[in-house]
Amino acid sequence: MRIDVITLFPDFVRSCAAVGVVGRAQERELLSVTAWNPRDFATDSYRTVDGRTCGGGPGMVMLIAPTREAIVAARKAGSGSKSRTIYLSPQGSRLTQAKVAELAREDHLILLCGRYEGVDERLIAAEVDEEISIGDYVLSGGELGAAVLIDAIGRLQDGALNDAASAEQDSFSDGLLDCPHYARPMVDELGAVPDVLQSGNHAMIRRWRLKQSLGRTWLRRPDLLARRELGSQARTLLEEFRREWLA
Ligand SMILES: Nc1nonc1C(=O)NC1CCNCC1
């Protein structure tokens, strides 16, 4: 998968994509992340990329011309594979794991990162396929949104995680929050690892983990539970968790 990022801060984006699972995915050529700076496409001697907001008011807006040139160059670099252009913005649809999984199947993504008040609306209308928000708050730039997207998508590339199963067990991957995790020592001054996890009984461990995921989701994110069909085993486990919790 190829990801091109349009950003005034290419070093930031490159450094985010060079570490951890995403860095390893790039080394394994499962993913490439390339940054394009609109400033490199500005034609004036000041390399201008922003302009005053039309109609007055505070702040600057990213200019069409250099930003569009950077998008076109990124699209061309994708050597013909169909690209999908995403603008990171608070006006976008909230990012979910389902959306991450959908985008992770694309061959070529172009991520547009706004700065200042954002990007000229005409450029969004002409070049952007979808606006995505990473949350209902305002950042100083879309780069953190792009970094979040690159990380979430990168870890889903086949071969990126040493154990592919962990992607399936992550929070949200099955619409539930993740279960608690423990490492040695089995007994610590902070407490002991639950006995079931020391039992070696894999069926009981799977049952315990599902029960914990269901219970945590019920306690912390009932909205997720409301959206999820529960099978009979899940309903039984959740009931068991609720009874124990309320006892
Ligand atoms: N929330 C967000 N999810 O993606 N991008 C977000 C964001 O706040 N972008 C900034 C909005 C103000 N202009 C600079 C960029």
mmCIF file of N, CA and C in Angstrom, residues 64-183:
data_model
loop_
_atom_site.group_PDB
_atom_site.id
_atom_site.type_symbol
_atom_site.label_atom_id
_atom_site.label_comp_id
_atom_site.label_asym_id
_atom_site.label_seq_id
_atom_site.Cartn_x
_atom_site.Cartn_y
_atom_site.Cartn_z
ATOM 1 N N ILE A 64 -4.910 27.279 -3.108
ATOM 2 C CA ILE A 64 -5.212 26.193 -4.048
ATOM 3 C C ILE A 64 -3.958 25.739 -4.794
ATOM 4 N N ALA A 65 -3.281 26.680 -5.494
ATOM 5 C CA ALA A 65 -2.272 26.285 -6.501
ATOM 6 C C ALA A 65 -1.179 25.365 -5.963
ATOM 7 N N PRO A 66 -0.383 25.773 -4.967
ATOM 8 C CA PRO A 66 0.713 24.874 -4.534
ATOM 9 C C PRO A 66 0.198 23.580 -3.905
ATOM 10 N N THR A 67 -0.925 23.673 -3.221
ATOM 11 C CA THR A 67 -1.477 22.467 -2.571
ATOM 12 C C THR A 67 -1.973 21.479 -3.629
ATOM 13 N N ARG A 68 -2.649 22.024 -4.634
ATOM 14 C CA ARG A 68 -3.162 21.157 -5.713
ATOM 15 C C ARG A 68 -2.019 20.522 -6.499
ATOM 16 N N GLU A 69 -0.951 21.316 -6.746
ATOM 17 C CA GLU A 69 0.214 20.767 -7.471
ATOM 18 C C GLU A 69 0.821 19.596 -6.693
ATOM 19 N N ALA A 70 0.833 19.747 -5.379
ATOM 20 C CA ALA A 70 1.411 18.661 -4.558
ATOM 21 C C ALA A 70 0.535 17.416 -4.641
ATOM 22 N N ILE A 71 -0.780 17.607 -4.628
ATOM 23 C CA ILE A 71 -1.707 16.468 -4.745
ATOM 24 C C ILE A 71 -1.530 15.785 -6.097
ATOM 25 N N VAL A 72 -1.437 16.577 -7.144
ATOM 26 C CA VAL A 72 -1.283 16.015 -8.504
ATOM 27 C C VAL A 72 0.030 15.222 -8.606
ATOM 28 N N ALA A 73 1.083 15.772 -8.023
ATOM 29 C CA ALA A 73 2.387 15.071 -8.055
ATOM 30 C C ALA A 73 2.301 13.753 -7.285
ATOM 31 N N ALA A 74 1.622 13.767 -6.162
ATOM 32 C CA ALA A 74 1.471 12.531 -5.365
ATOM 33 C C ALA A 74 0.654 11.507 -6.127
ATOM 34 N N ARG A 75 -0.410 11.983 -6.804
ATOM 35 C CA ARG A 75 -1.261 11.067 -7.566
ATOM 36 C C ARG A 75 -0.453 10.431 -8.700
ATOM 37 N N LYS A 76 0.359 11.241 -9.380
ATOM 38 C CA LYS A 76 1.181 10.725 -10.490
ATOM 39 C C LYS A 76 2.205 9.699 -9.970
ATOM 40 N N ALA A 77 2.728 9.982 -8.777
ATOM 41 C CA ALA A 77 3.758 9.079 -8.221
ATOM 42 C C ALA A 77 3.174 7.716 -7.898
ATOM 43 N N GLY A 78 1.841 7.697 -7.790
ATOM 44 C CA GLY A 78 1.173 6.420 -7.493
ATOM 45 C C GLY A 78 1.124 5.522 -8.715
ATOM 46 N N SER A 79 1.753 5.965 -9.760
ATOM 47 C CA SER A 79 1.894 5.232 -11.044
ATOM 48 C C SER A 79 0.609 4.497 -11.423
ATOM 49 N N GLY A 80 -0.428 5.281 -11.505
ATOM 50 C CA GLY A 80 -1.637 4.767 -12.139
ATOM 51 C C GLY A 80 -2.583 4.029 -11.227
ATOM 52 N N SER A 81 -2.088 3.604 -10.019
ATOM 53 C CA SER A 81 -3.076 2.896 -9.167
ATOM 54 C C SER A 81 -4.121 3.916 -8.710
ATOM 55 N N LYS A 82 -5.364 3.447 -8.641
ATOM 56 C CA LYS A 82 -6.456 4.347 -8.244
ATOM 57 C C LYS A 82 -6.190 4.879 -6.845
ATOM 58 N N SER A 83 -6.202 6.209 -6.708
ATOM 59 C CA SER A 83 -5.924 6.790 -5.383
ATOM 60 C C SER A 83 -7.199 7.361 -4.787
ATOM 61 N N ARG A 84 -7.231 7.380 -3.470
ATOM 62 C CA ARG A 84 -8.364 7.938 -2.721
ATOM 63 C C ARG A 84 -7.791 9.062 -1.862
ATOM 64 N N THR A 85 -8.325 10.256 -2.033
ATOM 65 C CA THR A 85 -7.785 11.430 -1.341
ATOM 66 C C THR A 85 -8.633 11.774 -0.124
ATOM 67 N N ILE A 86 -7.984 11.773 1.031
ATOM 68 C CA ILE A 86 -8.663 12.015 2.316
ATOM 69 C C ILE A 86 -8.163 13.336 2.903
ATOM 70 N N TYR A 87 -9.099 14.188 3.300
ATOM 71 C CA TYR A 87 -8.740 15.444 3.971
ATOM 72 C C TYR A 87 -9.013 15.280 5.455
ATOM 73 N N LEU A 88 -7.989 15.454 6.285
ATOM 74 C CA LEU A 88 -8.163 15.349 7.732
ATOM 75 C C LEU A 88 -8.749 16.665 8.240
ATOM 76 N N SER A 89 -9.921 16.612 8.827
ATOM 77 C CA SER A 89 -10.593 17.849 9.214
ATOM 78 C C SER A 89 -11.674 17.566 10.251
ATOM 79 N N PRO A 90 -11.908 18.509 11.186
ATOM 80 C CA PRO A 90 -12.984 18.328 12.172
ATOM 81 C C PRO A 90 -14.365 18.241 11.516
ATOM 82 N N GLN A 91 -14.439 18.691 10.258
ATOM 83 C CA GLN A 91 -15.727 18.619 9.536
ATOM 84 C C GLN A 91 -15.952 17.219 8.939
ATOM 85 N N GLY A 92 -14.981 16.338 9.134
ATOM 86 C CA GLY A 92 -15.118 15.014 8.521
ATOM 87 C C GLY A 92 -15.904 14.041 9.366
ATOM 88 N N SER A 93 -16.137 12.841 8.800
ATOM 89 C CA SER A 93 -16.821 11.794 9.567
ATOM 90 C C SER A 93 -15.819 11.226 10.574
ATOM 91 N N ARG A 94 -16.319 10.900 11.772
ATOM 92 C CA ARG A 94 -15.434 10.413 12.845
ATOM 93 C C ARG A 94 -14.771 9.101 12.425
ATOM 94 N N LEU A 95 -13.461 9.030 12.627
ATOM 95 C CA LEU A 95 -12.719 7.820 12.282
ATOM 96 C C LEU A 95 -13.110 6.670 13.204
ATOM 97 N N THR A 96 -13.405 5.519 12.610
ATOM 98 C CA THR A 96 -13.714 4.315 13.394
ATOM 99 C C THR A 96 -12.819 3.178 12.897
ATOM 100 N N GLN A 97 -12.779 2.096 13.670
ATOM 101 C CA GLN A 97 -11.974 0.947 13.240
ATOM 102 C C GLN A 97 -12.518 0.358 11.946
ATOM 103 N N ALA A 98 -13.829 0.446 11.774
ATOM 104 C CA ALA A 98 -14.409 -0.072 10.519
ATOM 105 C C ALA A 98 -13.893 0.743 9.335
ATOM 106 N N LYS A 99 -13.812 2.045 9.500
ATOM 107 C CA LYS A 99 -13.310 2.907 8.424
ATOM 108 C C LYS A 99 -11.822 2.617 8.196
ATOM 109 N N VAL A 100 -11.074 2.423 9.282
ATOM 110 C CA VAL A 100 -9.637 2.074 9.156
ATOM 111 C C VAL A 100 -9.489 0.793 8.348
ATOM 112 N N ALA A 101 -10.301 -0.202 8.675
ATOM 113 C CA ALA A 101 -10.214 -1.501 7.973
ATOM 114 C C ALA A 101 -10.554 -1.323 6.487
ATOM 115 N N GLU A 102 -11.524 -0.463 6.205
ATOM 116 C CA GLU A 102 -11.897 -0.188 4.798
ATOM 117 C C GLU A 102 -10.728 0.477 4.065
ATOM 118 N N LEU A 103 -10.140 1.497 4.682
ATOM 119 C CA LEU A 103 -9.038 2.223 4.034
ATOM 120 C C LEU A 103 -7.789 1.350 3.910
ATOM 121 N N ALA A 104 -7.624 0.414 4.846
ATOM 122 C CA ALA A 104 -6.421 -0.455 4.823
ATOM 123 C C ALA A 104 -6.414 -1.364 3.601
ATOM 124 N N ARG A 105 -7.572 -1.498 2.948
ATOM 125 C CA ARG A 105 -7.652 -2.354 1.747
ATOM 126 C C ARG A 105 -7.374 -1.573 0.456
ATOM 127 N N GLU A 106 -7.215 -0.253 0.570
ATOM 128 C CA GLU A 106 -6.937 0.562 -0.628
ATOM 129 C C GLU A 106 -5.489 0.345 -1.083
ATOM 130 N N ASP A 107 -5.226 0.586 -2.361
ATOM 131 C CA ASP A 107 -3.837 0.491 -2.872
ATOM 132 C C ASP A 107 -3.084 1.794 -2.653
ATOM 133 N N HIS A 108 -3.795 2.921 -2.761
ATOM 134 C CA HIS A 108 -3.105 4.221 -2.722
ATOM 135 C C HIS A 108 -3.992 5.269 -2.040
ATOM 136 N N LEU A 109 -3.488 5.798 -0.950
ATOM 137 C CA LEU A 109 -4.185 6.880 -0.242
ATOM 138 C C LEU A 109 -3.360 8.155 -0.324
ATOM 139 N N ILE A 110 -4.048 9.270 -0.513
ATOM 140 C CA ILE A 110 -3.394 10.575 -0.416
ATOM 141 C C ILE A 110 -4.047 11.297 0.753
ATOM 142 N N LEU A 111 -3.251 11.653 1.751
ATOM 143 C CA LEU A 111 -3.778 12.307 2.957
ATOM 144 C C LEU A 111 -3.414 13.786 2.904
ATOM 145 N N LEU A 112 -4.443 14.629 2.908
ATOM 146 C CA LEU A 112 -4.228 16.083 2.840
ATOM 147 C C LEU A 112 -4.317 16.656 4.252
ATOM 148 N N CYS A 113 -3.243 17.301 4.691
ATOM 149 C CA CYS A 113 -3.182 17.876 6.038
ATOM 150 C C CYS A 113 -3.308 19.397 5.947
ATOM 151 N N GLY A 114 -4.392 19.904 6.570
ATOM 152 C CA GLY A 114 -4.588 21.356 6.570
ATOM 153 C C GLY A 114 -3.807 21.990 7.712
ATOM 154 N N ARG A 115 -3.448 23.257 7.512
ATOM 155 C CA ARG A 115 -2.905 24.088 8.574
ATOM 156 C C ARG A 115 -3.708 25.387 8.571
ATOM 157 N N TYR A 116 -3.447 26.284 9.559
ATOM 158 C CA TYR A 116 -4.158 27.570 9.630
ATOM 159 C C TYR A 116 -5.665 27.279 9.778
ATOM 160 N N GLU A 117 -6.497 28.025 9.028
ATOM 161 C CA GLU A 117 -7.951 27.796 9.096
ATOM 162 C C GLU A 117 -8.351 26.575 8.264
ATOM 163 N N GLY A 118 -7.427 26.091 7.463
ATOM 164 C CA GLY A 118 -7.748 24.933 6.621
ATOM 165 C C GLY A 118 -7.385 25.179 5.173
ATOM 166 N N VAL A 119 -8.001 24.398 4.295
ATOM 167 C CA VAL A 119 -7.719 24.424 2.865
ATOM 168 C C VAL A 119 -8.865 25.130 2.142
ATOM 169 N N ASP A 120 -8.541 25.835 1.050
ATOM 170 C CA ASP A 120 -9.565 26.496 0.223
ATOM 171 C C ASP A 120 -10.657 25.487 -0.145
ATOM 172 N N GLU A 121 -11.883 25.854 0.080
ATOM 173 C CA GLU A 121 -13.029 24.940 -0.113
ATOM 174 C C GLU A 121 -13.113 24.434 -1.553
ATOM 175 N N ARG A 122 -12.667 25.260 -2.496
ATOM 176 C CA ARG A 122 -12.736 24.842 -3.906
ATOM 177 C C ARG A 122 -11.799 23.650 -4.163
ATOM 178 N N LEU A 123 -10.689 23.641 -3.451
ATOM 179 C CA LEU A 123 -9.758 22.518 -3.624
ATOM 180 C C LEU A 123 -10.350 21.251 -3.010
ATOM 181 N N ILE A 124 -11.003 21.402 -1.870
ATOM 182 C CA ILE A 124 -11.663 20.238 -1.244
ATOM 183 C C ILE A 124 -12.709 19.674 -2.198
ATOM 184 N N ALA A 125 -13.507 20.551 -2.775
ATOM 185 C CA ALA A 125 -14.576 20.102 -3.685
ATOM 186 C C ALA A 125 -13.997 19.402 -4.914
ATOM 187 N N ALA A 126 -12.859 19.909 -5.389
ATOM 188 C CA ALA A 126 -12.309 19.379 -6.654
ATOM 189 C C ALA A 126 -11.456 18.128 -6.457
ATOM 190 N N GLU A 127 -10.763 18.032 -5.323
ATOM 191 C CA GLU A 127 -9.733 16.978 -5.223
ATOM 192 C C GLU A 127 -9.935 15.977 -4.087
ATOM 193 N N VAL A 128 -10.827 16.279 -3.140
ATOM 194 C CA VAL A 128 -10.952 15.412 -1.947
ATOM 195 C C VAL A 128 -12.109 14.425 -2.115
ATOM 196 N N ASP A 129 -11.840 13.151 -1.854
ATOM 197 C CA ASP A 129 -12.904 12.130 -1.941
ATOM 198 C C ASP A 129 -13.671 12.014 -0.627
ATOM 199 N N GLU A 130 -12.973 12.286 0.485
ATOM 200 C CA GLU A 130 -13.621 12.065 1.787
ATOM 201 C C GLU A 130 -12.921 12.876 2.870
ATOM 202 N N GLU A 131 -13.684 13.488 3.758
ATOM 203 C CA GLU A 131 -13.120 14.180 4.920
ATOM 204 C C GLU A 131 -13.261 13.277 6.146
ATOM 205 N N ILE A 132 -12.177 13.151 6.901
ATOM 206 C CA ILE A 132 -12.205 12.309 8.098
ATOM 207 C C ILE A 132 -11.678 13.105 9.288
ATOM 208 N N SER A 133 -12.383 12.980 10.424
ATOM 209 C CA SER A 133 -11.948 13.622 11.665
ATOM 210 C C SER A 133 -11.464 12.558 12.647
ATOM 211 N N ILE A 134 -10.388 12.870 13.371
ATOM 212 C CA ILE A 134 -9.953 11.894 14.386
ATOM 213 C C ILE A 134 -10.595 12.194 15.729
ATOM 214 N N GLY A 135 -11.408 13.252 15.800
ATOM 215 C CA GLY A 135 -12.093 13.541 17.070
ATOM 216 C C GLY A 135 -12.634 14.950 17.095
ATOM 217 N N ASP A 136 -13.555 15.170 18.038
ATOM 218 C CA ASP A 136 -14.236 16.479 18.106
ATOM 219 C C ASP A 136 -13.408 17.453 18.935
ATOM 220 N N TYR A 137 -12.272 17.833 18.380
ATOM 221 C CA TYR A 137 -11.417 18.846 18.999
ATOM 222 C C TYR A 137 -10.616 19.469 17.858
ATOM 223 N N VAL A 138 -9.990 20.597 18.125
ATOM 224 C CA VAL A 138 -9.286 21.316 17.054
ATOM 225 C C VAL A 138 -7.777 21.249 17.272
ATOM 226 N N LEU A 139 -7.097 20.725 16.271
ATOM 227 C CA LEU A 139 -5.635 20.619 16.326
ATOM 228 C C LEU A 139 -5.018 21.786 15.564
ATOM 229 N N SER A 140 -3.706 21.916 15.647
ATOM 230 C CA SER A 140 -3.059 23.011 14.903
ATOM 231 C C SER A 140 -2.773 22.573 13.461
ATOM 232 N N GLY A 141 -2.908 21.259 13.223
ATOM 233 C CA GLY A 141 -2.686 20.787 11.853
ATOM 234 C C GLY A 141 -3.252 19.395 11.666
ATOM 235 N N GLY A 142 -3.468 19.018 10.442
ATOM 236 C CA GLY A 142 -4.025 17.693 10.154
ATOM 237 C C GLY A 142 -2.990 16.581 10.252
ATOM 238 N N GLU A 143 -1.717 16.953 10.494
ATOM 239 C CA GLU A 143 -0.645 15.942 10.495
ATOM 240 C C GLU A 143 -0.847 14.871 11.573
ATOM 241 N N LEU A 144 -1.331 15.276 12.753
ATOM 242 C CA LEU A 144 -1.565 14.262 13.795
ATOM 243 C C LEU A 144 -2.675 13.308 13.357
ATOM 244 N N GLY A 145 -3.663 13.833 12.653
ATOM 245 C CA GLY A 145 -4.712 12.972 12.115
ATOM 246 C C GLY A 145 -4.145 12.005 11.099
ATOM 247 N N ALA A 146 -3.254 12.511 10.265
ATOM 248 C CA ALA A 146 -2.627 11.639 9.258
ATOM 249 C C ALA A 146 -1.777 10.568 9.946
ATOM 250 N N ALA A 147 -1.077 10.966 11.006
ATOM 251 C CA ALA A 147 -0.230 9.997 11.729
ATOM 252 C C ALA A 147 -1.078 8.901 12.365
ATOM 253 N N VAL A 148 -2.232 9.297 12.908
ATOM 254 C CA VAL A 148 -3.157 8.317 13.501
ATOM 255 C C VAL A 148 -3.635 7.341 12.428
ATOM 256 N N LEU A 149 -4.023 7.898 11.296
ATOM 257 C CA LEU A 149 -4.544 7.071 10.200
ATOM 258 C C LEU A 149 -3.454 6.121 9.678
ATOM 259 N N ILE A 150 -2.255 6.637 9.496
ATOM 260 C CA ILE A 150 -1.149 5.815 8.983
ATOM 261 C C ILE A 150 -0.847 4.671 9.950
ATOM 262 N N ASP A 151 -0.864 4.975 11.241
ATOM 263 C CA ASP A 151 -0.564 3.939 12.236
ATOM 264 C C ASP A 151 -1.648 2.866 12.250
ATOM 265 N N ALA A 152 -2.908 3.325 12.302
ATOM 266 C CA ALA A 152 -4.020 2.361 12.394
ATOM 267 C C ALA A 152 -4.105 1.502 11.139
ATOM 268 N N ILE A 153 -3.845 2.118 9.969
ATOM 269 C CA ILE A 153 -3.892 1.375 8.697
ATOM 270 C C ILE A 153 -2.656 0.493 8.552
ATOM 271 N N GLY A 154 -1.493 1.052 8.919
ATOM 272 C CA GLY A 154 -0.232 0.323 8.739
ATOM 273 C C GLY A 154 -0.213 -0.989 9.491
ATOM 274 N N ARG A 155 -0.752 -0.988 10.722
ATOM 275 C CA ARG A 155 -0.688 -2.199 11.535
ATOM 276 C C ARG A 155 -1.621 -3.289 11.006
ATOM 277 N N LEU A 156 -2.553 -2.898 10.125
ATOM 278 C CA LEU A 156 -3.470 -3.898 9.554
ATOM 279 C C LEU A 156 -2.930 -4.508 8.266
ATOM 280 N N GLN A 157 -1.805 -4.011 7.766
ATOM 281 C CA GLN A 157 -1.238 -4.597 6.540
ATOM 282 C C GLN A 157 -0.758 -6.013 6.867
ATOM 283 N N ASP A 158 -1.084 -6.961 5.983
ATOM 284 C CA ASP A 158 -0.650 -8.353 6.209
ATOM 285 C C ASP A 158 0.865 -8.392 6.430
ATOM 286 N N GLY A 159 1.262 -8.991 7.538
ATOM 287 C CA GLY A 159 2.696 -9.133 7.807
ATOM 288 C C GLY A 159 3.266 -8.030 8.676
ATOM 289 N N ALA A 160 2.450 -6.997 8.954
ATOM 290 C CA ALA A 160 2.986 -5.870 9.745
ATOM 291 C C ALA A 160 3.141 -6.265 11.216
ATOM 292 N N LEU A 161 2.146 -6.999 11.736
ATOM 293 C CA LEU A 161 2.217 -7.417 13.148
ATOM 294 C C LEU A 161 2.854 -8.802 13.210
ATOM 295 N N ASN A 162 3.717 -9.009 14.225
ATOM 296 C CA ASN A 162 4.349 -10.330 14.334
ATOM 297 C C ASN A 162 3.308 -11.409 14.575
ATOM 298 N N ASP A 163 2.229 -11.030 15.257
ATOM 299 C CA ASP A 163 1.169 -12.016 15.475
ATOM 300 C C ASP A 163 -0.127 -11.412 14.932
ATOM 301 N N ALA A 164 -0.524 -11.878 13.776
ATOM 302 C CA ALA A 164 -1.706 -11.280 13.107
ATOM 303 C C ALA A 164 -2.926 -11.353 14.006
ATOM 304 N N ALA A 165 -2.923 -12.328 14.909
ATOM 305 C CA ALA A 165 -4.105 -12.498 15.769
ATOM 306 C C ALA A 165 -4.337 -11.259 16.628
ATOM 307 N N SER A 166 -3.271 -10.542 16.956
ATOM 308 C CA SER A 166 -3.473 -9.420 17.889
ATOM 309 C C SER A 166 -4.341 -8.348 17.242
ATOM 310 N N ALA A 167 -4.270 -8.228 15.929
ATOM 311 C CA ALA A 167 -5.122 -7.226 15.259
ATOM 312 C C ALA A 167 -6.587 -7.614 15.415
ATOM 313 N N GLU A 168 -6.843 -8.931 15.381
ATOM 314 C CA GLU A 168 -8.242 -9.366 15.511
ATOM 315 C C GLU A 168 -8.743 -9.178 16.941
ATOM 316 N N GLN A 169 -7.793 -9.244 17.904
ATOM 317 C CA GLN A 169 -8.234 -9.163 19.310
ATOM 318 C C GLN A 169 -8.222 -7.725 19.833
ATOM 319 N N ASP A 170 -7.756 -6.794 19.000
ATOM 320 C CA ASP A 170 -7.702 -5.406 19.463
ATOM 321 C C ASP A 170 -9.090 -4.891 19.836
ATOM 322 N N SER A 171 -9.074 -3.847 20.643
ATOM 323 C CA SER A 171 -10.328 -3.149 20.891
ATOM 324 C C SER A 171 -10.947 -2.755 19.562
ATOM 325 N N PHE A 172 -12.243 -2.785 19.502
ATOM 326 C CA PHE A 172 -13.023 -2.302 18.358
ATOM 327 C C PHE A 172 -12.972 -3.242 17.160
ATOM 328 N N SER A 173 -11.920 -4.105 17.095
ATOM 329 C CA SER A 173 -11.840 -4.913 15.853
ATOM 330 C C SER A 173 -13.081 -5.794 15.750
ATOM 331 N N ASP A 174 -13.631 -6.217 16.903
ATOM 332 C CA ASP A 174 -14.885 -6.981 16.812
ATOM 333 C C ASP A 174 -16.024 -6.163 17.437
ATOM 334 N N GLY A 175 -15.828 -4.862 17.502
ATOM 335 C CA GLY A 175 -16.889 -3.993 18.014
ATOM 336 C C GLY A 175 -16.930 -3.915 19.523
ATOM 337 N N LEU A 176 -15.936 -4.568 20.187
ATOM 338 C CA LEU A 176 -15.898 -4.529 21.660
ATOM 339 C C LEU A 176 -14.571 -3.938 22.126
ATOM 340 N N LEU A 177 -14.516 -3.494 23.363
ATOM 341 C CA LEU A 177 -13.242 -3.052 23.938
ATOM 342 C C LEU A 177 -12.385 -4.281 24.248
ATOM 343 N N ASP A 178 -11.098 -4.090 24.275
ATOM 344 C CA ASP A 178 -10.177 -5.209 24.523
ATOM 345 C C ASP A 178 -10.281 -5.659 25.991
ATOM 346 N N CYS A 179 -9.893 -6.924 26.206
ATOM 347 C CA CYS A 179 -9.869 -7.447 27.590
ATOM 348 C C CYS A 179 -8.604 -6.956 28.289
ATOM 349 N N PRO A 180 -8.502 -7.129 29.631
ATOM 350 C CA PRO A 180 -7.276 -6.751 30.330
ATOM 351 C C PRO A 180 -6.124 -7.666 29.923
ATOM 352 N N HIS A 181 -4.894 -7.131 30.001
ATOM 353 C CA HIS A 181 -3.710 -7.929 29.667
ATOM 354 C C HIS A 181 -2.736 -7.892 30.838
ATOM 355 N N TYR A 182 -1.975 -8.969 31.013
ATOM 356 C CA TYR A 182 -1.005 -9.081 32.107
ATOM 357 C C TYR A 182 0.280 -9.711 31.573
ATOM 358 N N ALA A 183 1.397 -9.380 32.239
ATOM 359 C CA ALA A 183 2.659 -10.079 31.961
ATOM 360 C C ALA A 183 3.232 -10.534 33.306
#
